[in-house]
Coordinates of C-alpha atoms in Angstrom, one line a residue:
X245 CA -15.0 12.3 15.7
X246 CA -11.6 11.4 14.3
X247 CA -9.2 14.4 14.2
X248 CA -5.8 12.8 15.1
X249 CA -4.3 10.0 12.9
X250 CA -1.3 7.9 13.6
X251 CA 0.5 6.2 10.7
X252 CA 3.1 3.3 11.1
X253 CA 5.6 3.0 8.4
X254 CA 7.5 5.8 6.5
X255 CA 7.6 3.9 3.2
X256 CA 5.9 4.5 0.0
X257 CA 2.4 3.8 1.5
X258 CA 2.9 5.3 4.9
X259 CA 4.1 8.5 3.4
X260 CA 1.4 8.8 1.0
X261 CA -1.3 8.2 3.7
X262 CA 0.3 10.8 5.8
X263 CA 0.5 13.2 3.0
X264 CA -3.3 13.1 2.2
X265 CA -4.5 13.0 5.7
X266 CA -2.4 16.2 6.6
X267 CA -3.6 18.1 3.5
X268 CA -7.1 17.1 4.6
X269 CA -6.8 18.8 8.0
X270 CA -6.0 15.9 10.2
X271 CA -3.0 16.0 12.7
X272 CA -0.8 13.1 11.9
X273 CA 1.7 11.1 13.9
X274 CA 4.2 9.3 11.7
X275 CA 6.5 6.5 13.1
X276 CA 9.2 4.2 11.8
X277 CA 11.9 2.1 13.3
X278 CA 14.8 4.6 12.5
X279 CA 15.2 8.3 12.3
X280 CA 16.9 7.7 9.0
X281 CA 13.7 6.2 7.6
X282 CA 11.6 9.0 9.0
X283 CA 13.9 11.7 7.5
X284 CA 13.6 10.0 4.1
X285 CA 9.9 9.7 4.4
X286 CA 9.4 13.4 5.2
X287 CA 11.6 14.3 2.3
X288 CA 9.4 12.2 0.1
X289 CA 6.3 14.0 1.4
X290 CA 7.8 17.5 1.0
X291 CA 8.8 16.6 -2.6
X292 CA 5.5 15.3 -3.6
X293 CA 3.6 18.2 -2.1
X294 CA 6.1 20.6 -3.9
X295 CA 5.0 18.9 -7.1
X296 CA 1.5 19.5 -6.2
X297 CA 2.2 23.2 -5.7
X298 CA 4.0 23.3 -9.2
X299 CA 1.0 21.7 -10.8
X300 CA -1.3 24.3 -9.0
X301 CA -3.2 21.6 -7.2
X302 CA -2.4 23.0 -3.8
X303 CA -0.8 26.3 -2.7
X304 CA 2.3 27.0 -0.9
X305 CA 0.4 27.8 2.1
X306 CA -1.5 24.3 2.0
X307 CA 1.9 22.6 1.7
X308 CA 3.4 24.5 4.6
X309 CA 0.2 23.8 6.8
X310 CA 0.1 20.2 5.8
X311 CA 3.9 19.5 6.7
X312 CA 3.4 21.3 10.0
X313 CA 0.6 18.8 10.8
X314 CA 2.9 15.7 10.5
X315 CA 4.9 14.9 13.7
X316 CA 7.5 12.1 13.0
X317 CA 8.9 10.0 15.9
X318 CA 10.6 6.5 16.2
X319 CA 8.3 5.4 19.2
X320 CA 4.7 4.4 19.5
X321 CA 4.2 6.6 22.7
X322 CA 3.0 9.5 20.6
X323 CA -0.1 7.6 19.5
X324 CA -1.7 7.8 23.0
X325 CA -3.9 10.5 21.9
X326 CA -4.8 9.3 18.4
X327 CA -8.4 8.5 17.3
X328 CA -7.3 6.2 14.4
X329 CA -3.9 4.5 13.7
X330 CA -3.2 3.1 10.4
X331 CA -0.6 0.3 10.0
X332 CA 1.3 0.6 6.8
X333 CA 4.3 -1.7 7.3
X334 CA 5.7 -4.3 4.8
X335 CA 3.3 -6.9 3.5
X336 CA 4.4 -9.6 5.9
X337 CA 1.7 -11.1 8.4
X338 CA 4.2 -11.9 11.1
X339 CA 5.7 -8.3 10.9
X340 CA 2.1 -6.7 11.0
X341 CA 0.9 -8.9 13.9
X342 CA 3.9 -8.1 16.1
X343 CA 3.5 -4.4 15.4
X344 CA -0.2 -4.6 16.4
X345 CA 0.7 -6.4 19.5
X346 CA 3.3 -3.7 20.4
X347 CA 1.0 -0.8 19.4
X348 CA -2.2 -1.5 21.5
X349 CA -0.9 -0.8 25.0
X350 CA -0.2 2.6 23.9
X351 CA -3.7 3.5 22.6
X352 CA -6.9 4.7 24.3
X353 CA -9.7 2.2 24.5
X354 CA -11.7 4.3 22.0
X355 CA -8.8 4.3 19.3
X356 CA -9.6 2.6 16.1
X357 CA -6.9 0.5 14.3
X358 CA -6.6 -0.1 10.7
X359 CA -4.3 -2.1 8.4
X360 CA -3.4 -1.1 5.0
X361 CA -2.6 -4.6 4.0
X362 CA -3.3 -5.4 0.5
X363 CA -4.1 -9.1 0.9
X364 CA -3.9 -10.5 4.4
X365 CA -6.9 -11.5 6.5
X366 CA -8.3 -8.7 8.5
X367 CA -9.9 -11.2 10.9
X368 CA -6.5 -12.8 11.7
X369 CA -4.8 -9.4 12.1
X370 CA -7.7 -8.1 14.3
X371 CA -7.3 -11.1 16.6
X372 CA -3.7 -10.0 17.3
X373 CA -5.2 -6.8 18.8
X374 CA -7.1 -6.2 22.1
X375 CA -9.8 -4.6 20.1
X376 CA -11.1 -6.6 17.1
X377 CA -14.2 -4.9 16.9
X378 CA -12.4 -1.6 16.4
X379 CA -10.2 -3.1 13.8
X380 CA -10.7 -2.8 10.1
X381 CA -8.8 -3.1 6.7
X382 CA -8.2 0.3 5.0
X383 CA -6.3 -0.5 1.8
X384 CA -5.3 2.7 0.0
X385 CA -4.1 2.4 -3.6
X386 CA -0.5 3.4 -4.8
X387 CA 0.4 6.2 -5.3
X388 CA -1.9 7.5 -2.5
X389 CA -2.1 11.1 -3.4
X390 CA -3.3 10.4 -6.9
X391 CA -5.5 7.3 -6.5
X392 CA -8.9 7.9 -5.5
X393 CA -10.0 4.4 -4.1
X394 CA -9.8 2.9 -0.6
X395 CA -11.1 -0.6 -0.1
X396 CA -12.7 -1.0 3.4
X397 CA -12.5 -4.5 4.7
X398 CA -14.4 -5.8 7.8
X399 CA -13.1 -8.7 9.6
X400 CA -15.7 -11.0 11.2
X401 CA -15.6 -9.0 14.5
X402 CA -15.4 -5.3 13.1
X403 CA -18.4 -3.4 14.4
X404 CA -20.6 -1.1 12.4
X405 CA -19.5 2.1 14.2
X406 CA -15.8 1.4 13.2
X407 CA -16.8 1.0 9.6
X408 CA -18.8 4.2 9.6
X409 CA -16.2 6.2 11.3
X410 CA -13.4 5.1 8.9
X411 CA -15.6 5.6 5.9
X412 CA -16.2 9.2 7.1
X413 CA -12.4 9.7 7.1
X414 CA -12.2 8.5 3.5
X415 CA -15.0 11.0 2.6
X416 CA -13.0 13.7 4.2
X417 CA -9.9 12.7 2.1
X418 CA -12.1 13.3 -0.9
X419 CA -11.6 9.6 -1.9
X420 CA -14.0 6.9 -2.8
X421 CA -14.5 3.9 -0.5
X422 CA -15.7 0.5 -1.6
X423 CA -16.6 -2.4 0.8
X424 CA -14.7 -5.6 0.3
X425 CA -15.3 -9.1 2.1
X426 CA -12.4 -10.5 3.9
X427 CA -11.2 -12.8 1.3
X428 CA -7.5 -13.1 0.2
X429 CA -6.4 -10.0 -1.8
X430 CA -9.9 -8.5 -1.4
X431 CA -11.1 -6.9 -4.9
X432 CA -8.4 -5.0 -6.7
X433 CA -5.5 -7.3 -6.1
X434 CA -7.6 -10.5 -6.5
X435 CA -8.0 -9.2 -10.1
X436 CA -4.9 -7.2 -10.7
X437 CA -2.1 -9.5 -9.4
X438 CA -3.0 -12.6 -11.3
X439 CA -3.0 -10.5 -14.5
X440 CA 0.5 -9.3 -13.5
X441 CA 1.5 -12.8 -12.7
X442 CA 0.1 -14.1 -16.1
X443 CA 2.2 -11.3 -17.8
X444 CA 5.4 -12.7 -16.1
X445 CA 4.3 -16.3 -17.3
X446 CA 3.9 -14.8 -20.8
X447 CA 7.5 -13.4 -20.5
X448 CA 8.7 -16.7 -19.0
X449 CA 7.4 -18.9 -21.7
X450 CA 8.7 -16.7 -24.5
X451 CA 5.4 -15.6 -26.0
X452 CA 6.7 -12.0 -25.9
X453 CA 9.4 -9.8 -24.5
X454 CA 9.1 -7.2 -21.8
X455 CA 8.6 -4.3 -24.2
X456 CA 6.2 -6.3 -26.5
X457 CA 4.0 -7.4 -23.5
X458 CA 3.7 -3.9 -22.1
X459 CA 3.1 -2.3 -25.4
X460 CA 0.5 -4.9 -26.2
X461 CA -1.5 -4.3 -23.0
X462 CA -1.1 -0.4 -23.1
X463 CA -2.4 -0.2 -26.7
X464 CA -4.5 -3.3 -26.9
X465 CA -6.4 -3.0 -23.6
X466 CA -5.9 0.7 -23.2
X467 CA -3.9 0.3 -19.8
X468 CA -2.1 3.5 -18.8
X469 CA 0.9 1.3 -17.7
X470 CA 2.0 -2.2 -18.9
X471 CA 1.7 -4.9 -16.5
X472 CA 5.5 -5.6 -16.1
X473 CA 6.1 -1.8 -15.7
X474 CA 3.3 -1.7 -13.1
X475 CA 5.0 -4.7 -11.3
X476 CA 8.2 -2.8 -11.1
X477 CA 6.3 0.1 -9.6
X478 CA 4.5 -1.9 -7.1
X479 CA 7.6 -3.8 -6.1
X480 CA 8.1 -7.5 -7.3
X481 CA 8.5 -8.6 -3.5
X482 CA 4.9 -7.2 -3.0
X483 CA 3.5 -8.9 -6.0
X484 CA 4.9 -12.2 -4.9
X485 CA 3.8 -11.9 -1.4
X486 CA 0.2 -11.2 -2.8
X487 CA 0.4 -14.0 -5.1
X488 CA 1.5 -16.3 -2.3
X489 CA -1.5 -15.1 -0.1
X490 CA -3.9 -16.0 -3.0
X491 CA -2.3 -19.4 -3.7
X492 CA -2.2 -20.5 -0.1
X493 CA -5.5 -19.0 1.0
X494 CA -7.6 -20.2 -2.0
X495 CA -5.7 -23.4 -2.8
X496 CA -6.2 -23.0 -6.5
X497 CA -3.2 -23.7 -9.0
X498 CA -4.2 -20.7 -11.1
X499 CA -2.6 -18.5 -8.5
X500 CA 0.7 -20.2 -8.5
X501 CA 3.4 -17.7 -8.6
X502 CA 5.4 -17.7 -11.9
X503 CA 8.9 -19.2 -11.3
X504 CA 10.4 -16.2 -13.1
X505 CA 8.9 -13.7 -10.5
X506 CA 10.3 -15.9 -7.6
X507 CA 13.7 -15.8 -9.2
X508 CA 13.8 -12.1 -9.6
X509 CA 12.8 -11.4 -6.0
X510 CA 15.5 -14.1 -4.9
X511 CA 17.9 -12.0 -6.8
X512 CA 16.9 -8.9 -5.1
X513 CA 15.6 -7.5 -8.5
X514 CA 12.5 -5.9 -7.0
X515 CA 11.7 -3.2 -9.5
X516 CA 12.1 0.6 -9.2
X517 CA 13.1 0.6 -5.6
X518 CA 16.2 -1.4 -6.4
X519 CA 16.8 0.0 -9.8
X520 CA 16.3 -3.3 -11.5
X521 CA 13.3 -5.5 -12.2
X522 CA 11.8 -6.3 -15.6
X523 CA 13.4 -2.8 -16.6
X524 CA 16.8 -1.5 -15.7
X525 CA 16.2 2.0 -14.1
X526 CA 19.9 3.0 -14.1
X527 CA 19.3 4.1 -17.7
X528 CA 17.1 7.0 -18.8
X529 CA 14.8 5.9 -20.3
X530 CA 14.8 2.4 -18.5
X531 CA 15.5 -0.4 -20.8
X532 CA 14.0 -3.8 -20.6
X533 CA 16.1 -6.6 -18.9
X534 CA 14.7 -9.5 -21.1

């Protein structure tokens, strides 16, 4: 039975995963490469739980108990008694593979390892571990505390016990799991990212401006957020990385990343996290940049 969960990465996804696991009663071990990153991550979790208290979704006691269950550390040594470790580092296969290689010597033979990758092959990542049968994709949606879906992706070697154990964790988190095959970008991003990329092409070709495109999709397709606004929220570097996985993995020109998306990433305009993307976030409200 899984009771203690390790999380690698104190960024947007890692903090969200730690947040929901702790509130669900799991003991959580959170790690990152620096104490500064951990401090910022814990501050984000505290802030987001406080918002839930204000909205009366949890109590102050729930928040205090949840925060107390999260133990931050810069080393992987404290994963030695974990039943499940979720890797939630940046969407870069080389980085993830190296993390997995470094992680496995610290784990018990029974520990399950999952990756929160949104696009990379679970079979390839599992092959970097000493336990491909106990390796699985566990793709949470962003923002984790609000989104109900978790994609579960089996690699070719993933065994049934691993799948069922992780599925039970998702149930405990009161989220819904869907099984996805180990194809590039799985289900959600296989559909969502090409739509965002097409919106960037629509901007690039002058069919509409940023505000027009987002308004059209909010009002014309009933989307809660326009595709360019959503791209800024996700991070343009992440959007580009997923499109590159699709383009290279499926060898189809329809997945070619828009040159404008590439230029924005090269310029360091990554969206909300850099205060500039398709919108300028130094203004309130944000203003379109094109």
